[in-house]
Coordinates of C-alpha atoms (C1' of nucleotides) in Angstrom, one line a residue:
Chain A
X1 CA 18.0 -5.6 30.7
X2 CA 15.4 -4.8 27.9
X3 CA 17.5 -4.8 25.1
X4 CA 15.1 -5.5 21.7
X5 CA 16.3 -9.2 20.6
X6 CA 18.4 -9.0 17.7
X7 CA 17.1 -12.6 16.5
X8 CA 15.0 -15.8 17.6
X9 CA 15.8 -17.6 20.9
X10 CA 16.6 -21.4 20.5
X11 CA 13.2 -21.7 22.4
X12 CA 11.0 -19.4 19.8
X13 CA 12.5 -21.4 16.9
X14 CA 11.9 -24.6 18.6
X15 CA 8.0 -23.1 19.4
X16 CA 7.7 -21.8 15.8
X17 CA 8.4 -25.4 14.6
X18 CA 5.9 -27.0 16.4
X19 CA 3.4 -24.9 15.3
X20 CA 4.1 -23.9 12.1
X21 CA 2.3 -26.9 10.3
X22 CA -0.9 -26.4 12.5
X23 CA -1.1 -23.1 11.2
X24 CA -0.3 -24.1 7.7
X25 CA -3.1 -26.6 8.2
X26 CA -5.6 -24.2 9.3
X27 CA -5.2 -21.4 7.5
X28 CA -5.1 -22.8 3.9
X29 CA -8.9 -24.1 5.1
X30 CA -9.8 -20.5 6.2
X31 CA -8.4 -18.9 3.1
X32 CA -9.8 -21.5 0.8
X33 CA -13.5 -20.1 2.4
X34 CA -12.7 -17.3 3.1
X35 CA -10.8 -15.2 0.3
X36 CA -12.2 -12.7 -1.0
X37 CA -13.1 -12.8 -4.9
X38 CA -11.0 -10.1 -6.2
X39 CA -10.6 -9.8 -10.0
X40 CA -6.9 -10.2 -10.2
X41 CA -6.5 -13.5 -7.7
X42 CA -7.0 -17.3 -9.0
X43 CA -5.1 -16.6 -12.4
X44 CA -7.4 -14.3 -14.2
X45 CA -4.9 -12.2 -14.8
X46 CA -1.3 -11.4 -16.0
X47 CA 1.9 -10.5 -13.9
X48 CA 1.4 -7.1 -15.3
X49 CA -2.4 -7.3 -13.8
X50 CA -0.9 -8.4 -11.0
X51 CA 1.6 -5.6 -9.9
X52 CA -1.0 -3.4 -11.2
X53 CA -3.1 -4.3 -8.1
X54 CA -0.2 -4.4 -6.1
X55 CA 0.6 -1.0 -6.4
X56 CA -2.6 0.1 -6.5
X57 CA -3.0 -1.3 -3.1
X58 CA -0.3 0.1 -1.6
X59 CA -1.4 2.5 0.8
X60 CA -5.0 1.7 0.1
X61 CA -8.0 -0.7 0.4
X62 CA -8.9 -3.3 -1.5
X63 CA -12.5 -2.3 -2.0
X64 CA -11.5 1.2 -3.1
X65 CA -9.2 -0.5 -5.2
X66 CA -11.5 -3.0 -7.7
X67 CA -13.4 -0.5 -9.9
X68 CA -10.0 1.5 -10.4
X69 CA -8.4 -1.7 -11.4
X70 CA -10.7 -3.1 -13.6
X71 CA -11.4 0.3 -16.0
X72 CA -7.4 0.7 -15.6
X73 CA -6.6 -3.0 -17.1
X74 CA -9.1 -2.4 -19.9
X75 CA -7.9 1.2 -20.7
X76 CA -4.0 -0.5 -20.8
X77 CA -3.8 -4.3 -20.6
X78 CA -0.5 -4.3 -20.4
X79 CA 3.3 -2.3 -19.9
X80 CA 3.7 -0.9 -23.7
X81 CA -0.3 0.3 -23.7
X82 CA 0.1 2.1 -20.4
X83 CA 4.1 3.4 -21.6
X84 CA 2.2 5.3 -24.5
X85 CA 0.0 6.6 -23.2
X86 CA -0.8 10.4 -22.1
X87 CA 0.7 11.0 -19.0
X88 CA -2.1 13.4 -17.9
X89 CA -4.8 10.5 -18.8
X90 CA -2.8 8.6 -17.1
X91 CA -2.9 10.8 -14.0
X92 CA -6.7 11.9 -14.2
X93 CA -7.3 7.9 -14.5
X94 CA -5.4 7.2 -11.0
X95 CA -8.7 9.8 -9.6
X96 CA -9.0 9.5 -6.1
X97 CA -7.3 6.5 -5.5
X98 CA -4.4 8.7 -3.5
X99 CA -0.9 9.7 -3.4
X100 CA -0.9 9.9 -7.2
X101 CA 2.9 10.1 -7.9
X102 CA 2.6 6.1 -7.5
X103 CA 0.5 6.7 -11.1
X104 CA 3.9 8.5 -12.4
X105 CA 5.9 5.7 -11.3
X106 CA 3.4 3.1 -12.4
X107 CA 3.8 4.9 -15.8
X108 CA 8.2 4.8 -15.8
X109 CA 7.9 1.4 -14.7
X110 CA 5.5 0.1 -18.2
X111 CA 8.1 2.2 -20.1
X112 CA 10.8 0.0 -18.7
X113 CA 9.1 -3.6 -18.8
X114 CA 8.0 -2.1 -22.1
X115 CA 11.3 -1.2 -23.5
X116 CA 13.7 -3.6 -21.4
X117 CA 11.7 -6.5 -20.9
X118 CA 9.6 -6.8 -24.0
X119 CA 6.6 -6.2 -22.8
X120 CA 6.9 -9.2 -20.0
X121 CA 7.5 -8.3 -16.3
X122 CA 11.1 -9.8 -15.1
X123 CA 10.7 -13.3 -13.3
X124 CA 13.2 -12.6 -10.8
X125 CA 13.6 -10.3 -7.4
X126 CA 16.3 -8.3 -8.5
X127 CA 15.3 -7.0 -11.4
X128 CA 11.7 -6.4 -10.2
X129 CA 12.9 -4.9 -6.9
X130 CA 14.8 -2.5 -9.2
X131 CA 11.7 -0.9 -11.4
X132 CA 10.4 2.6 -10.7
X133 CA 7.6 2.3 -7.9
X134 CA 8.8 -1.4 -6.7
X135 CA 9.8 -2.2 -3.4
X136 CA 10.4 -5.0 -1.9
X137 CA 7.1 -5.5 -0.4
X138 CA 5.7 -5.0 -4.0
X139 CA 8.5 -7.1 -5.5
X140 CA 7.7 -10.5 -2.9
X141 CA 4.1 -10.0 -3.6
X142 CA 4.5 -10.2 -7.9
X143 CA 7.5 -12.6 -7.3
X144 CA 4.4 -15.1 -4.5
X145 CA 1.0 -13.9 -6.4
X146 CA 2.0 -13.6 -10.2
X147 CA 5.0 -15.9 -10.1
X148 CA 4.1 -18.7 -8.1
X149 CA 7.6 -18.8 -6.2
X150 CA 8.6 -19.4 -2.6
X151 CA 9.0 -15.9 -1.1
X152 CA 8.1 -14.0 1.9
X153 CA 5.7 -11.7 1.5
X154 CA 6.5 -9.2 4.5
X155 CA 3.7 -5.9 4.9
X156 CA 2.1 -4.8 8.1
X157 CA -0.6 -7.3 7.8
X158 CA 1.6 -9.9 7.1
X159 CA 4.0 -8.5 9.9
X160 CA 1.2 -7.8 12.8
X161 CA 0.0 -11.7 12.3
X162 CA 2.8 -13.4 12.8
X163 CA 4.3 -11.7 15.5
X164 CA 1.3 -12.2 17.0
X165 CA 0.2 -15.8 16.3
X166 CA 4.2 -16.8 16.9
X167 CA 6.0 -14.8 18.8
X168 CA 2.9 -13.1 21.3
X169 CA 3.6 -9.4 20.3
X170 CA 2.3 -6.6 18.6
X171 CA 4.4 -5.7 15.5
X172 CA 5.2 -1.9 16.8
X173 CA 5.6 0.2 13.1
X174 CA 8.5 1.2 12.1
X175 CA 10.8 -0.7 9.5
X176 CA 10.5 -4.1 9.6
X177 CA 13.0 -5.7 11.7
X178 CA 15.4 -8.4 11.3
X179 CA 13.3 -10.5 14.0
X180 CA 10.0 -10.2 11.7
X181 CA 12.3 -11.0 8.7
X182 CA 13.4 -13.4 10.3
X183 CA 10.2 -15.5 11.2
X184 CA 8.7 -14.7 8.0
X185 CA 11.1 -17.0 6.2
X186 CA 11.0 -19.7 8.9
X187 CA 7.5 -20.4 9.0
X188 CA 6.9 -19.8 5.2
X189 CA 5.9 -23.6 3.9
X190 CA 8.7 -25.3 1.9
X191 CA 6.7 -26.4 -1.2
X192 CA 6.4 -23.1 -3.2
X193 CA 2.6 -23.6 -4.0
X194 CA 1.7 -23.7 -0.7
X195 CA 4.4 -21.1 0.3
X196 CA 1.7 -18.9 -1.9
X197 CA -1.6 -20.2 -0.1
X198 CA 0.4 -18.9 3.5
X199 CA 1.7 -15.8 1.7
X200 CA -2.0 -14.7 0.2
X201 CA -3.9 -16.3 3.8
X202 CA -1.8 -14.4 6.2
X203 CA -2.7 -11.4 4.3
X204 CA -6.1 -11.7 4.0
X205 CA -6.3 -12.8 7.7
X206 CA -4.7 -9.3 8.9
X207 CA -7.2 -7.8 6.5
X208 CA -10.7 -9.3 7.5
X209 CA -10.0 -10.8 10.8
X210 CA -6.5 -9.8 12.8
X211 CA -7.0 -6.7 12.4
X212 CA -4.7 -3.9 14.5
X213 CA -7.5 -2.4 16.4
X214 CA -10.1 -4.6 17.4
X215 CA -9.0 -8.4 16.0
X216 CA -12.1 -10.7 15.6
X217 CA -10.2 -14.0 18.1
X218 CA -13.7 -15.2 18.2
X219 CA -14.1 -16.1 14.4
X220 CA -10.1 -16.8 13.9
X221 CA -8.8 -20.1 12.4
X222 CA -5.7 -20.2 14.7
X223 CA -7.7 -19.3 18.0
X224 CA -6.8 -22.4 19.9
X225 CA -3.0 -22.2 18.8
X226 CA -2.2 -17.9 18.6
X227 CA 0.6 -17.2 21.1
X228 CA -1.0 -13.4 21.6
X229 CA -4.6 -14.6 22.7
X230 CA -3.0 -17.0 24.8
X231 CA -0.7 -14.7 27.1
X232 CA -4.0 -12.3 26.9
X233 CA -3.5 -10.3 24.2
X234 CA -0.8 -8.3 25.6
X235 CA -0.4 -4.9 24.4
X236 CA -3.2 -5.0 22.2
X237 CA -4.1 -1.6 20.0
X238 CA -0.4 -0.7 21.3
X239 CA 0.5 2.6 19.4
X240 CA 2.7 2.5 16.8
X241 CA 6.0 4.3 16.2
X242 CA 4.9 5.4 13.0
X243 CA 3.9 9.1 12.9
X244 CA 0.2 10.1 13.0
X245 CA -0.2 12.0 9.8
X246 CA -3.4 14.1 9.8
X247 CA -4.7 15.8 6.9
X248 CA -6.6 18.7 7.2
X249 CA -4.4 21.5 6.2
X250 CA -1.6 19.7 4.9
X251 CA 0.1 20.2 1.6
X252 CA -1.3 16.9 1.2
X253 CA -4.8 18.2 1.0
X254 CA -4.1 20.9 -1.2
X255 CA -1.8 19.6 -3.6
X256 CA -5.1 16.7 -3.3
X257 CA -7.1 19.8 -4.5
X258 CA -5.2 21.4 -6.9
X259 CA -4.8 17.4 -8.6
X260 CA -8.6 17.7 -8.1
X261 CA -9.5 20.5 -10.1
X262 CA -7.4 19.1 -13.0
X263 CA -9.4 15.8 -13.3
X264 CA -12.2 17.1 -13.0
X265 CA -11.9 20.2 -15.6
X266 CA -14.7 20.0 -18.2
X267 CA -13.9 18.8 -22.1
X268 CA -12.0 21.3 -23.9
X269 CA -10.1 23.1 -20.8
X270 CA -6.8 22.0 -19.7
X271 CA -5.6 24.7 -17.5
X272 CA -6.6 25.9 -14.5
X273 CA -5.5 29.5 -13.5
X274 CA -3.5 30.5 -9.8
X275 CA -6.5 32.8 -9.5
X276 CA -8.7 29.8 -9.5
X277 CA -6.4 28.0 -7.1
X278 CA -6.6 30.7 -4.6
X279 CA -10.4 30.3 -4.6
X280 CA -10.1 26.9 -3.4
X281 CA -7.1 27.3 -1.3
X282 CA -6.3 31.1 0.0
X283 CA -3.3 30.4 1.8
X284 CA -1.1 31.8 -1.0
X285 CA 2.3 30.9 0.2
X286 CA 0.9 27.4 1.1
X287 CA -0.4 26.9 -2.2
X288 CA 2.6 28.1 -4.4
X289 CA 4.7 25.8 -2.4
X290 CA 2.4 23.0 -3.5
X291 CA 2.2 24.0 -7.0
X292 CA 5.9 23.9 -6.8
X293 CA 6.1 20.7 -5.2
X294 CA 3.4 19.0 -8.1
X295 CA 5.6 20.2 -10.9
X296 CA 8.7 19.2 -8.9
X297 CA 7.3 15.6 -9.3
X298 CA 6.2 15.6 -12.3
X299 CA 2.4 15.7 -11.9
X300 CA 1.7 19.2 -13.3
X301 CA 3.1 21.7 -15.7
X302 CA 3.2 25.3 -15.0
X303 CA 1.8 27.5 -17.6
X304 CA 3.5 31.1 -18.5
X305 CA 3.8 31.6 -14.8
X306 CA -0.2 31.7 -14.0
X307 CA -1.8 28.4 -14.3
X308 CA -1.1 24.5 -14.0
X309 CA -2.3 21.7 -16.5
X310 CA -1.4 17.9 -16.4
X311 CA 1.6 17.2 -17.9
X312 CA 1.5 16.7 -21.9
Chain B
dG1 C1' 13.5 9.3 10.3
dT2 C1' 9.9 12.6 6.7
dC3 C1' 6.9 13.2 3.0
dC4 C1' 3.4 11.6 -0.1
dC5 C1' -3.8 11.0 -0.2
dG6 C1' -8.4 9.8 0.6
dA7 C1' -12.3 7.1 2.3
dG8 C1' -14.6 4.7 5.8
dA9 C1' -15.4 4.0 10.7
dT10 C1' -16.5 5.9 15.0
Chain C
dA1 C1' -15.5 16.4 13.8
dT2 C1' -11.8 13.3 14.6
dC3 C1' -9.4 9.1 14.1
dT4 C1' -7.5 5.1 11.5
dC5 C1' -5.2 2.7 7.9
dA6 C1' -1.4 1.6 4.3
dG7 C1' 4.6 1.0 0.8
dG8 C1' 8.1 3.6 -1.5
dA9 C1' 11.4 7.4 -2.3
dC10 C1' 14.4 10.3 -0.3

DNA sequence: GTCCCGAGAT
DNA sequence: ATCTCAGGAC
């Protein structure tokens, strides 16, 4: 009988409990040490700054993420600067950071808290879960970080350490399950502040030090309590579920490269011609499907039938 | 489930 | 050169 558990034995919530303050203990210590100085943490800046760096960081490091951030927030400090603005700025000003339709959405979104909200993000789940680009990862981290209120903040970081501090597993990929749901609420602390010291230290502890490949036990604050270096480390570097997704020759490169070519067209151009394209990428039906695919979403306009340009 | 990027590590 | 890593929309 394997059967995946559909919730907590007695036993792991009466385990949890006992450790739960320990860890609370410890970890508030290590993050207090530890965290790193980014320019959006300790209140320097406002809930929009906040789920600014939030999206910006989904899908992508922190350290990538700073200089974007901080030439972003003076460009548009806040919703209404960034709704009026030129979408193709606001494209070439995303730049390498990745997966640019998340600039689109980040765009429809300040039109919304612009327009809807007055210019001030909503304090509550439901109505930030519900913006363009906001999930509920996203949503738990403005409602914990910006907000200050008793959430769980559930990503992979957050996921991988306290299945394995907790429970003694890897978290395997996947969406996350109503186990990991589950714990994240019960060990989250009851007093809201510190419910945000747990959310933020979790995080940064699957970031700099329970990491999914090679997890620094040596230098971790919950070494002497962590169910997963106790049994062993069972399973450890397990592969995910979650589909490798290479690169090279995907329509993710080229439609990387045709975005590319846009940003980085000199002052007084705007278009770039198919002929060009094919220069950069010969496959022909390839790249017409990508071209297709850009304006599809949004991120490019097609021009009499023979060139693209960012959208106007 | 599949599709969206790019940089840093190895 | 190849591998690794990360949320949201659909």
């Amino acid at each position: 009988m394997t059967t995946k558990a559909r919730s907590l034995t007695t036993q792991q919530e009466h385990d949890i409990d006992l450790m739960r303050a320990a860890v609370e203990r410890d970890l508030a210590l290590w993050w207090h040490q530890n965290a790193r100085d980014l320019p959006w943490r300790f209140g320097r800046t406002s809930p929009w700054g906040v789920l600014v760096s939030e999206v910006m960081s989904q899908q992508t490091q922190m350290s990538r993420v700073v200089g974007y951030w901080e030439a972003w927030m003076n460009k548009w400090p806040d919703a209404t600067a960034l709704a009026k603005a030129p979408t193709a700025e606001v494209i070439a000003a995303w730049g390498r950071l990745g997966y640019p339709r998340r600039a689109l959405r980040l765009q429809e979104c300040a039109g919304v808290v612009s327009e809807q909200y007055h210019d001030q993000l909503p304090h509550d789940y439901e109505s930030l879960v519900a913006l363009p680009g906001i999930g509920d990862y996203t949503a738990s981290a403005v409602m914990s970080f910006a907000f200050g209120e008793r959430v769980a903040v559930i990503d992979t970081n957050i996921r991988r350490v306290l299945g394995r501090a907790f429970l003694g597993v890897e978290s395997l990929g996947g969406s996350t399950s109503p186990v990991e749901r589950t714990l994240a609420w019960r060990v989250l602390p009851e007093a809201a502040a510190q419910s945000v010291v747990w959310n933020q230290g979790v995080m940064e502890l699957g970031a700099l030090v329970c990491t999914a490949k090679q997890p620094g036990c040596d230098s971790c604050p919950l070494r002497s309590m962590c169910v997963f270096l106790a049994a062993g480390r069972p399973g450890l570097g397990e592969r995910r579920t979650r589909p490798r997704q290479r690169f090279q020759g995907t329509n993710r490169q080229v439609r990387g490269i045709i975005l590319q070519s846009l940003r980085d067209l000199p002052d007084g151009q705007s278009v770039v011609t198919y002929d060009k394209l094919r220069e950069l990428w010969p496959d022909r039906a390839q790249l017409d499907l990508c071209i297709d695919s850009l304006e599809h979403d949004g991120l490019v306009e097609i021009v009499d039938g023979h060139a693209v340009r960012l959208p106007q």
